[in-house]
Amino acid sequence: MELAMIGLGKMGLNMTTRLTRGGHHVVGYDPSMKAVKEAVKNGAEGARSLKEAVSKLKSPRVVWLMIPAGRITDDTIQKLSELLSKGDTVIDGGNSNYKDSIRHAEILERKGIEFVDCGTSGGVWGLEEGYSLMIGGKAKTVEKMRPIFETLAPAADKGWGRVGPHGAGHFVKMVHNGIEYGMMQAYAEGFSVMKAKEEFGLDLARISHIWQDGSVVRSWLLDLAARALDDDASLSEIKPWVADSGEGRWTVFESIDLDVPAPIITLALQMRFASRDEENFSARMLAALRNQFGGHAIKKAK
C-alpha cells in the first residue's frame, strides 16, 4: 500500500522506515526538512508541505498522523478534511484524547472521509521489534488498512487488533499508559528501597538481570531498567524530573467519572508531579508543622 506519514519525530521516522522495508510506498512530511531528508534516506518519498504529501498519493488515499495531541492534531485534521476526498482514510497514530478522536471522526465523516484512531506503543524499539497497535474505527475500514497494521506490528497475527468503534483505540492506549505509570513507579520504588539498604552492598544491575529470567516481575520495563543500570549503576547523570504525556491524567479523570478506583495509577501520576517540585513547599510546610507542635528538628535551607 501507499500512504503519507505526517510527523517524522523519532517514532514517526522509525515507523516510516519499517513500512518502506515492508514494501509500502510512503510519502513523508514534517515541518523539519532535516527529518524529511532522513526519511528519504530510509526509502520514503519526501514532501515539503501537507498539501504536497496528499497530492503525491493515488486515490483512495491514506494519511497516517504521528503528531502531538491537541491543537496541532485538530488543525491538521481540519486541513485534511479540505484536502482529502470521499473514500480516503486518516489514521491518527498519536496520543490524542479519545474524546477528540470521536470528534475528529465526526468531522471527517461529513466529507465521506474514513477515520481510524490507532493507539501505538513500542517507542524507539518499535523499528526492530514491531509496534503494539490498539485500533478504533469501523471494522471495514480497519480491514482495508490490514497490510499497514500487519507490517508495523511484531507479526502479521500478533500485537494489533481492532478494539472497538471510533475513540476505542485511543481509550485503550490511554489506559495502557496509565498501567505503565503504575508499573514504572513500582520498579522505581523497589530499586530505591534496595539502594537504601547500604549494609548489604546490593548490586542493583546484577539483581535486575537475575529478575529477567523466571521471576514473576520480569517484563520489558525491567529489561529497560537493567539497561539503564548497566549504563550508570547510580543513575547519577539523570536529573530526578519526570514528565507525563497526559494519558496518565486522562486515565485518572476517567476513573473518577466512571467511579472506578485507580489508586496506584493516581499515586504514580502524583509522584511524577512531586519529582518536578524543586521548591517543594509542601515538604517545607510539613517540616514547619512538626517543629511547631512537637519541637522536632528542622534542617535550614542553604
XYZ file of C-alpha atoms in Angstrom:
302
model
C 0.000 0.000 0.000
C 0.943 3.653 -0.219
C 0.373 6.273 2.437
C 1.598 9.606 3.737
C 3.292 9.743 7.154
C 2.736 13.163 8.700
C 5.126 13.812 11.578
C 8.653 12.438 11.405
C 9.783 12.576 15.006
C 11.762 9.577 16.229
C 8.743 7.285 16.336
C 7.212 8.510 13.072
C 10.553 8.155 11.322
C 11.014 4.619 12.638
C 7.509 3.664 11.552
C 8.190 5.096 8.101
C 11.360 3.023 7.848
C 9.566 -0.160 8.938
C 6.847 0.459 6.352
C 9.274 1.104 3.489
C 11.228 -2.019 4.440
C 7.930 -3.871 4.263
C 7.384 -2.785 0.666
C 4.975 0.112 1.201
C 5.343 3.410 -0.644
C 5.494 6.154 1.988
C 5.425 9.898 1.420
C 6.907 11.610 4.457
C 6.224 15.155 5.623
C 7.399 17.101 8.668
C 7.929 20.835 9.323
C 11.602 19.931 9.784
C 13.180 19.324 6.403
C 16.034 17.585 8.183
C 13.561 14.931 9.300
C 12.131 14.673 5.774
C 15.637 14.138 4.344
C 16.236 11.397 6.912
C 13.015 9.683 5.836
C 14.102 9.897 2.191
C 17.443 8.300 3.114
C 15.461 5.424 4.607
C 13.384 4.808 1.491
C 10.471 7.265 1.680
C 9.476 9.942 -0.798
C 9.704 13.442 0.668
C 7.188 16.277 0.652
C 7.566 19.953 1.585
C 4.003 20.502 2.766
C 0.896 18.647 3.871
C -0.769 19.552 0.595
C 2.156 18.180 -1.420
C 2.182 14.957 0.594
C -1.500 14.391 -0.140
C -1.054 15.250 -3.832
C 1.584 12.544 -4.239
C -0.862 9.785 -3.254
C -3.227 7.887 -5.529
C -6.879 7.622 -4.555
C -8.139 6.245 -2.277
C -5.503 7.986 -0.164
C -4.283 7.040 3.328
C -2.729 9.596 5.684
C -1.143 8.470 8.959
C -0.613 11.147 11.643
C 2.221 10.925 14.195
C 1.951 14.411 15.633
C 1.368 15.957 19.088
C -2.114 15.651 20.556
C -4.311 18.709 20.928
C -4.383 21.777 18.744
C -1.777 20.559 16.230
C -3.823 17.427 15.560
C -7.062 19.460 15.481
C -5.634 21.851 12.892
C -4.204 19.040 10.775
C -7.493 17.129 10.769
C -9.283 20.297 9.664
C -6.812 20.848 6.805
C -7.087 17.210 5.736
C -10.891 17.488 5.676
C -10.371 20.086 2.940
C -7.575 18.286 1.066
C -8.920 14.729 1.029
C -11.915 13.244 -0.780
C -14.650 10.732 -0.165
C -13.191 7.261 0.369
C -9.836 8.485 1.703
C -8.693 7.495 5.204
C -6.961 9.314 8.064
C -5.225 7.239 10.749
C -4.262 9.057 13.941
C -1.427 7.026 15.447
C -0.512 9.643 18.061
C -1.656 10.039 21.648
C -4.860 12.007 21.116
C -7.538 12.070 23.785
C -10.196 9.538 22.801
C -12.918 12.221 23.053
C -11.031 14.283 20.457
C -10.803 11.209 18.230
C -14.575 10.723 18.334
C -14.949 14.376 17.330
C -12.372 14.035 14.549
C -14.221 11.024 13.160
C -17.428 13.070 13.010
C -15.697 15.977 11.238
C -14.238 13.710 8.559
C -17.359 11.599 8.184
C -19.275 14.651 6.980
C -16.946 14.655 3.954
C -17.132 10.887 3.477
C -13.552 10.501 4.756
C -12.836 7.474 6.946
C -11.084 7.813 10.301
C -9.146 5.329 12.409
C -7.659 6.024 15.838
C -4.655 3.824 16.499
C -3.044 3.782 19.921
C 0.594 2.986 19.225
C 3.067 1.533 21.715
C 6.641 0.494 21.159
C 8.643 3.673 21.420
C 12.085 3.785 19.854
C 12.279 -0.039 19.901
C 9.366 -0.466 17.502
C 11.543 -0.247 14.397
C 13.075 -3.642 15.068
C 10.583 -5.211 17.495
C 7.326 -4.010 15.948
C 4.560 -1.901 17.454
C 1.546 -2.754 19.580
C -1.464 -1.245 17.811
C -4.813 -0.685 19.540
C -7.261 0.297 16.824
C -10.634 2.048 16.874
C -12.917 2.606 13.907
C -15.277 0.880 11.502
C -14.466 -2.800 11.025
C -14.487 -2.482 7.210
C -12.096 0.452 7.265
C -9.696 -1.271 9.651
C -9.738 -4.367 7.449
C -8.770 -2.277 4.422
C -5.760 -0.994 6.364
C -4.693 -4.528 7.361
C -1.483 -4.561 5.216
C -0.229 -1.460 7.045
C -1.021 -2.787 10.510
C 0.485 -6.195 9.752
C 3.731 -4.541 8.673
C 4.001 -2.309 11.728
C 3.049 -4.989 14.274
C 5.542 -7.532 15.686
C 3.963 -10.137 13.393
C 1.027 -10.251 10.988
C -1.104 -12.033 13.589
C 0.327 -10.565 16.787
C 0.299 -7.249 18.632
C -2.522 -5.494 16.787
C -6.276 -5.525 16.516
C -9.490 -3.541 16.338
C -10.728 -2.994 19.887
C -13.940 -1.069 19.166
C -15.548 1.923 17.410
C -14.096 5.409 16.928
C -12.266 6.512 20.062
C -11.807 2.999 21.446
C -8.236 2.691 20.180
C -7.054 5.825 21.926
C -9.092 4.987 25.032
C -7.352 1.605 25.364
C -3.951 3.237 24.742
C -4.753 5.786 27.445
C -5.409 3.022 29.978
C -2.321 1.164 28.723
C -0.197 4.203 29.574
C -1.889 4.570 32.942
C -0.913 0.989 33.775
C 2.597 1.773 32.563
C 2.794 4.651 35.062
C 1.999 2.272 37.927
C 4.469 -0.396 36.796
C 7.274 2.115 36.364
C 6.608 3.601 39.782
C 6.710 0.152 41.419
C 10.079 -0.657 39.836
C 11.441 2.761 40.807
C 10.365 2.362 44.430
C 11.627 -1.214 44.725
C 15.085 -0.382 43.424
C 15.157 2.688 45.651
C 14.479 0.560 48.746
C 17.285 -1.824 47.785
C 19.691 1.045 47.159
C 18.946 2.410 50.626
C 19.961 -0.903 52.291
C 23.610 0.116 52.204
C 24.938 -2.548 54.591
C 24.145 -5.268 52.036
C 26.038 -3.534 49.235
C 23.459 -4.720 46.714
C 24.436 -4.706 43.041
C 21.234 -3.357 41.503
C 22.278 -4.023 37.914
C 23.016 -7.683 38.723
C 19.717 -8.045 40.559
C 17.828 -6.616 37.608
C 19.419 -9.257 35.362
C 18.599 -12.053 37.829
C 14.955 -10.972 37.744
C 14.878 -11.093 33.947
C 14.582 -14.888 33.934
C 11.961 -16.860 35.807
C 10.796 -14.008 38.044
C 7.122 -13.050 38.200
C 8.155 -9.389 37.884
C 10.079 -9.870 34.635
C 8.945 -7.566 31.832
C 10.187 -5.336 29.044
C 10.254 -2.435 31.506
C 12.569 -4.493 33.713
C 14.789 -5.117 30.675
C 14.986 -1.365 30.162
C 15.764 -0.844 33.861
C 18.607 -3.336 33.525
C 19.987 -1.420 30.540
C 19.829 1.856 32.444
C 21.627 0.376 35.471
C 24.281 -1.204 33.249
C 24.988 2.242 31.826
C 25.070 4.008 35.199
C 24.509 1.983 38.383
C 23.844 5.076 40.489
C 21.854 6.926 37.784
C 23.851 9.946 38.908
C 23.775 11.543 35.468
C 19.967 11.692 35.397
C 18.004 14.555 36.940
C 15.072 13.307 39.090
C 12.480 15.118 36.990
C 9.733 13.011 35.370
C 7.346 14.309 32.701
C 3.912 12.947 31.829
C 2.425 12.863 28.357
C -1.151 13.455 29.544
C -2.564 9.961 29.220
C -1.967 9.124 32.879
C -4.023 12.185 33.827
C -6.793 11.202 31.426
C -6.892 7.687 32.885
C -7.301 9.138 36.388
C -10.045 11.505 35.177
C -11.888 8.564 33.596
C -11.610 6.503 36.762
C -13.266 9.374 38.650
C -16.007 9.801 36.022
C -16.693 6.045 35.998
C -16.488 5.651 39.818
C -13.738 3.072 39.369
C -10.955 3.203 41.992
C -7.473 3.511 40.494
C -5.246 4.446 43.457
C -1.986 3.028 42.062
C -2.200 4.925 38.772
C -3.323 8.077 40.579
C -0.443 7.970 43.054
C 2.071 7.203 40.290
C 0.889 10.335 38.488
C 1.161 12.378 41.678
C 4.732 11.133 42.189
C 5.631 12.481 38.757
C 4.307 15.870 39.804
C 6.360 15.669 43.008
C 9.540 14.972 41.025
C 9.290 18.385 39.353
C 8.884 20.437 42.505
C 12.365 21.703 43.278
C 10.865 24.228 45.695
C 8.697 21.517 47.355
C 6.760 23.965 49.528
C 4.513 21.190 50.871
C 7.539 19.376 52.341
C 8.713 22.634 53.897
C 5.263 23.119 55.435
C 5.290 19.567 56.823
C 8.660 20.167 58.468
C 7.466 23.504 59.911
C 4.298 21.940 61.361
C 6.251 19.111 63.019
C 8.557 21.702 64.542
C 5.638 23.824 65.754
C 3.621 21.139 67.515
C 6.398 18.799 68.614
C 9.603 20.760 68.592
C 11.035 18.362 66.031
C 14.318 19.444 64.473
C 14.258 21.130 61.084
C 17.043 21.482 58.529
C 17.747 25.006 57.375
C 17.819 25.664 53.620
C 21.212 26.586 52.240
